[in-house]
Tab-separated table of C-alpha atoms in Angstrom:
chain	number	residue	atom	x	y	z
A	1	UNK	CA	-119.054	16.539	-111.353
A	2	UNK	CA	-117.419	18.662	-113.402
A	3	UNK	CA	-113.835	17.906	-114.431
A	4	UNK	CA	-110.869	19.235	-115.994
A	5	UNK	CA	-108.273	17.113	-117.478
A	6	UNK	CA	-104.366	18.384	-117.984
A	7	UNK	CA	-101.400	16.082	-119.980
A	8	UNK	CA	-99.522	14.928	-117.216
A	9	UNK	CA	-95.793	16.638	-118.478
A	10	UNK	CA	-94.936	18.918	-121.921
A	11	UNK	CA	-91.434	18.730	-122.819
A	12	UNK	CA	-90.295	22.074	-124.605
A	13	UNK	CA	-86.918	23.365	-126.039
A	14	UNK	CA	-85.693	26.705	-124.793
A	15	UNK	CA	-86.365	29.642	-126.694
A	16	UNK	CA	-89.911	27.299	-128.466
A	17	UNK	CA	-93.220	27.571	-127.767
A	18	UNK	CA	-94.964	25.407	-125.091
A	19	UNK	CA	-98.717	24.647	-124.983
A	20	UNK	CA	-100.680	23.374	-122.298
A	21	UNK	CA	-104.398	22.271	-123.002
A	22	UNK	CA	-107.085	21.334	-120.262
A	23	UNK	CA	-110.228	19.615	-121.315
A	24	UNK	CA	-113.407	19.979	-119.811
A	25	UNK	CA	-117.039	19.452	-121.274
A	26	UNK	CA	-117.913	22.626	-123.016
A	27	UNK	CA	-115.179	24.731	-121.060
A	28	UNK	CA	-115.337	27.282	-123.708
A	29	UNK	CA	-118.733	28.164	-122.480
A	30	UNK	CA	-116.753	29.012	-119.344
A	31	UNK	CA	-113.950	31.017	-118.303
A	32	UNK	CA	-110.575	29.301	-117.303
A	33	UNK	CA	-107.659	30.518	-115.207
A	34	UNK	CA	-104.127	29.104	-114.887
A	35	UNK	CA	-101.555	28.984	-112.304
A	36	UNK	CA	-97.879	28.206	-112.317
A	37	UNK	CA	-96.169	26.565	-109.222
A	38	UNK	CA	-92.586	25.844	-108.944
A	39	UNK	CA	-91.214	23.360	-106.246
A	40	UNK	CA	-92.056	24.945	-102.500
A	41	UNK	CA	-93.601	27.439	-103.668
A	42	UNK	CA	-97.406	28.172	-103.898
A	43	UNK	CA	-99.421	28.547	-107.144
A	44	UNK	CA	-99.050	31.947	-108.911
A	45	UNK	CA	-101.998	33.124	-111.211
A	46	UNK	CA	-100.362	33.712	-114.913
A	47	UNK	CA	-103.367	33.585	-116.689
A	48	UNK	CA	-107.393	34.885	-115.930
A	49	UNK	CA	-110.740	35.054	-118.064
A	50	UNK	CA	-109.380	33.003	-120.283
A	51	UNK	CA	-106.170	35.272	-121.798
A	52	UNK	CA	-105.608	38.118	-119.327
A	53	UNK	CA	-102.079	38.310	-117.818
A	54	UNK	CA	-101.851	39.810	-114.544
A	55	UNK	CA	-100.003	42.583	-113.579
A	56	UNK	CA	-96.046	41.523	-113.910
A	57	UNK	CA	-96.744	38.093	-115.840
A	58	UNK	CA	-94.119	38.225	-118.932
A	59	UNK	CA	-96.002	38.791	-122.290
A	60	UNK	CA	-94.977	35.281	-123.693
A	61	UNK	CA	-97.698	33.981	-121.651
A	62	UNK	CA	-101.132	33.909	-122.831
A	63	UNK	CA	-104.394	31.842	-123.050
A	64	UNK	CA	-107.492	31.125	-125.271
A	65	UNK	CA	-109.995	28.897	-124.527
A	66	UNK	CA	-112.746	27.397	-126.959
A	67	UNK	CA	-115.283	24.536	-127.265
A	68	UNK	CA	-114.140	22.015	-125.008
A	69	UNK	CA	-110.128	22.948	-124.462
A	70	UNK	CA	-108.489	25.742	-122.993
A	71	UNK	CA	-104.736	26.554	-123.774
A	72	UNK	CA	-101.559	28.331	-122.078
A	73	UNK	CA	-98.751	29.465	-124.787
A	74	UNK	CA	-95.930	29.951	-123.455
A	75	UNK	CA	-93.615	31.537	-126.458
A	76	UNK	CA	-89.628	32.002	-126.031
A	77	UNK	CA	-89.870	29.458	-123.529
A	78	UNK	CA	-87.081	30.032	-120.449
A	79	UNK	CA	-85.403	27.520	-118.510
A	80	UNK	CA	-87.589	29.805	-115.510
A	81	UNK	CA	-90.885	28.857	-117.367
A	82	UNK	CA	-90.069	25.297	-115.617
A	83	UNK	CA	-92.784	24.386	-113.454
A	84	UNK	CA	-96.494	22.807	-112.855
A	85	UNK	CA	-99.399	24.563	-114.218
A	86	UNK	CA	-102.756	24.041	-112.958
A	87	UNK	CA	-105.923	25.021	-114.913
A	88	UNK	CA	-108.910	25.853	-113.109
A	89	UNK	CA	-112.583	26.752	-113.459
A	90	UNK	CA	-116.378	27.271	-112.102
A	91	UNK	CA	-118.900	24.901	-112.425
A	92	UNK	CA	-121.993	25.186	-110.887
A	93	UNK	CA	-121.961	20.982	-109.189
A	94	UNK	CA	-118.507	21.932	-106.862
A	95	UNK	CA	-117.736	25.656	-107.713
A	96	UNK	CA	-114.205	25.585	-108.129
A	97	UNK	CA	-112.140	22.453	-109.779
A	98	UNK	CA	-108.400	22.370	-110.611
A	99	UNK	CA	-106.977	20.295	-113.684
A	100	UNK	CA	-104.849	17.388	-112.232
A	101	UNK	CA	-101.747	19.416	-113.412
A	102	UNK	CA	-98.914	19.414	-116.139
A	103	UNK	CA	-95.793	19.430	-115.537
A	104	UNK	CA	-93.656	21.771	-117.710
A	105	UNK	CA	-89.575	21.148	-118.434
A	106	UNK	CA	-87.451	23.020	-120.952
A	107	UNK	CA	-84.668	21.040	-122.029
B	1	UNK	CA	-99.785	44.243	-102.213
B	2	UNK	CA	-102.416	41.870	-100.280
B	3	UNK	CA	-100.192	39.213	-98.933
B	4	UNK	CA	-101.902	36.083	-96.965
B	5	UNK	CA	-99.983	33.808	-94.354
B	6	UNK	CA	-101.287	30.572	-92.760
B	7	UNK	CA	-100.635	29.124	-89.302
B	8	UNK	CA	-101.578	26.414	-87.241
B	9	UNK	CA	-100.680	23.233	-86.014
B	10	UNK	CA	-98.256	20.502	-88.236
B	11	UNK	CA	-99.559	17.431	-86.779
B	12	UNK	CA	-103.300	16.269	-86.313
B	13	UNK	CA	-104.633	13.248	-84.577
B	14	UNK	CA	-107.082	10.493	-86.410
B	15	UNK	CA	-110.759	11.557	-85.504
B	16	UNK	CA	-109.801	15.516	-84.625
B	17	UNK	CA	-110.724	18.557	-86.037
B	18	UNK	CA	-107.940	20.295	-88.097
B	19	UNK	CA	-108.049	24.566	-87.817
B	20	UNK	CA	-106.139	26.520	-89.281
B	21	UNK	CA	-106.017	30.657	-89.387
B	22	UNK	CA	-105.313	32.716	-92.596
B	23	UNK	CA	-103.980	36.261	-91.699
B	24	UNK	CA	-104.222	39.102	-94.378
B	25	UNK	CA	-102.397	41.561	-94.236
B	26	UNK	CA	-101.434	45.057	-96.516
B	27	UNK	CA	-105.132	45.173	-96.638
B	28	UNK	CA	-108.612	44.834	-95.457
B	29	UNK	CA	-110.278	41.768	-95.405
B	30	UNK	CA	-113.374	43.313	-95.730
B	31	UNK	CA	-112.582	45.694	-98.360
B	32	UNK	CA	-113.923	44.810	-102.683
B	33	UNK	CA	-115.892	42.525	-103.856
B	34	UNK	CA	-113.200	39.426	-102.712
B	35	UNK	CA	-113.546	36.024	-100.844
B	36	UNK	CA	-111.781	34.056	-98.667
B	37	UNK	CA	-110.537	30.716	-100.220
B	38	UNK	CA	-108.685	27.236	-98.153
B	39	UNK	CA	-106.968	24.626	-100.988
B	40	UNK	CA	-105.205	22.044	-100.407
B	41	UNK	CA	-102.466	20.010	-102.358
B	42	UNK	CA	-101.840	16.628	-100.606
B	43	UNK	CA	-97.750	15.782	-101.707
B	44	UNK	CA	-96.926	15.467	-104.964
B	45	UNK	CA	-100.604	15.719	-106.027
B	46	UNK	CA	-103.045	18.349	-107.623
B	47	UNK	CA	-104.967	21.016	-106.106
B	48	UNK	CA	-108.449	20.713	-104.165
B	49	UNK	CA	-110.586	23.411	-103.774
B	50	UNK	CA	-112.615	23.322	-99.852
B	51	UNK	CA	-114.314	26.307	-99.629
B	52	UNK	CA	-114.956	30.263	-99.488
B	53	UNK	CA	-116.669	32.842	-97.269
B	54	UNK	CA	-117.268	36.331	-98.117
B	55	UNK	CA	-117.169	38.648	-94.983
B	56	UNK	CA	-120.758	39.015	-95.045
B	57	UNK	CA	-120.833	35.425	-94.021
B	58	UNK	CA	-121.790	33.509	-97.251
B	59	UNK	CA	-120.265	30.014	-97.213
B	60	UNK	CA	-120.139	27.871	-100.193
B	61	UNK	CA	-117.695	24.575	-99.955
B	62	UNK	CA	-116.432	21.487	-102.047
B	63	UNK	CA	-119.633	18.943	-101.521
B	64	UNK	CA	-116.811	16.079	-101.249
B	65	UNK	CA	-116.009	18.059	-97.771
B	66	UNK	CA	-119.149	19.833	-96.470
B	67	UNK	CA	-120.401	17.904	-94.111
B	68	UNK	CA	-116.915	18.332	-92.430
B	69	UNK	CA	-116.023	21.708	-93.175
B	70	UNK	CA	-116.896	24.943	-91.264
B	71	UNK	CA	-114.917	28.300	-92.374
B	72	UNK	CA	-115.807	31.572	-90.168
B	73	UNK	CA	-114.159	34.956	-90.597
B	74	UNK	CA	-112.991	37.873	-88.199
B	75	UNK	CA	-112.755	41.406	-89.507
B	76	UNK	CA	-111.465	42.821	-87.001
B	77	UNK	CA	-108.673	40.591	-86.654
B	78	UNK	CA	-107.995	40.552	-90.507
B	79	UNK	CA	-108.218	36.839	-90.822
B	80	UNK	CA	-110.502	33.765	-91.695
B	81	UNK	CA	-110.150	30.297	-90.388
B	82	UNK	CA	-110.089	26.911	-91.434
B	83	UNK	CA	-112.371	23.755	-89.559
B	84	UNK	CA	-112.408	20.060	-91.004
B	85	UNK	CA	-113.648	17.248	-88.281
B	86	UNK	CA	-113.154	13.562	-88.437
B	87	UNK	CA	-110.026	14.050	-89.881
B	88	UNK	CA	-107.859	11.354	-91.849
B	89	UNK	CA	-104.970	9.978	-93.187
B	90	UNK	CA	-106.435	11.161	-96.506
B	91	UNK	CA	-106.583	14.996	-94.957
B	92	UNK	CA	-102.793	15.314	-94.915
B	93	UNK	CA	-101.535	18.210	-97.282
B	94	UNK	CA	-100.215	21.351	-97.595
B	95	UNK	CA	-103.147	23.798	-97.166
B	96	UNK	CA	-103.091	26.991	-98.666
B	97	UNK	CA	-105.466	30.126	-98.064
B	98	UNK	CA	-106.021	32.699	-100.757
B	99	UNK	CA	-108.165	35.797	-102.441
B	100	UNK	CA	-110.607	34.905	-105.143
B	101	UNK	CA	-112.659	37.449	-107.084
B	102	UNK	CA	-114.719	37.184	-109.967
B	103	UNK	CA	-118.389	36.175	-110.457
B	104	UNK	CA	-120.451	33.588	-112.135
B	105	UNK	CA	-117.866	31.546	-113.649
B	106	UNK	CA	-115.247	34.173	-113.972
B	107	UNK	CA	-113.314	33.732	-110.547
B	108	UNK	CA	-109.534	33.342	-110.368
B	109	UNK	CA	-107.517	33.151	-106.963
B	110	UNK	CA	-104.621	35.290	-106.368
B	111	UNK	CA	-102.660	35.969	-104.029
B	112	UNK	CA	-102.246	32.685	-102.491
B	113	UNK	CA	-100.652	32.098	-99.101
B	114	UNK	CA	-96.948	29.805	-98.460
B	115	UNK	CA	-99.180	27.463	-97.568
B	116	UNK	CA	-98.644	24.927	-94.277
B	117	UNK	CA	-98.202	21.334	-94.650
B	118	UNK	CA	-100.918	19.785	-92.300
B	119	UNK	CA	-99.685	15.845	-91.272
B	120	UNK	CA	-102.731	13.434	-89.528
B	121	UNK	CA	-101.006	11.029	-87.891
B	122	UNK	CA	-100.949	9.361	-84.130
């Protein structure tokens, strides 16, 4: 079955750039989406179709996808960006698969 | 703006059937090229997609759960439902409903419901 692998945690200082990776076999041949989940809340779509931002998502959020890795980049990271981030892709074997999630700490 | 809200029992006994309903407001469940999903998250863990349903009746289920899952839709009530049979403690999780959009390998979930905790215990 298809798997997506994320680092368990990433730390960043306020104002700096955070990069969260998501790895999977030939992930670049698929489309990746990213979700932000704050404690006690439901996931929020922040990136879809590799690099598109839904309405209302700040411009500091961006995405890329190539080869075996999709990357979520947060420029000028703010304390409000501290959350868990999950990547998601589609695979014919399971239909939808999520990465294990990355806890972003802003300190 | 479309909103989703899950409802159902918060406690289910082992071996019994978990039943949840998602009510869609702010738009018709039958409009657009959307499909309707159930996704779950055990405490402190990641997300697991359970299944999706189109209002046409077409369904797709996670192979790991397929033998125990049934989804249905009631367009007249703007609701869709999940049934998961023969539950065990491993099915304890927060269950989310979410709207899906896309085709082929290009798909995403937006928006999500607030989630409902279902505990399997005697």
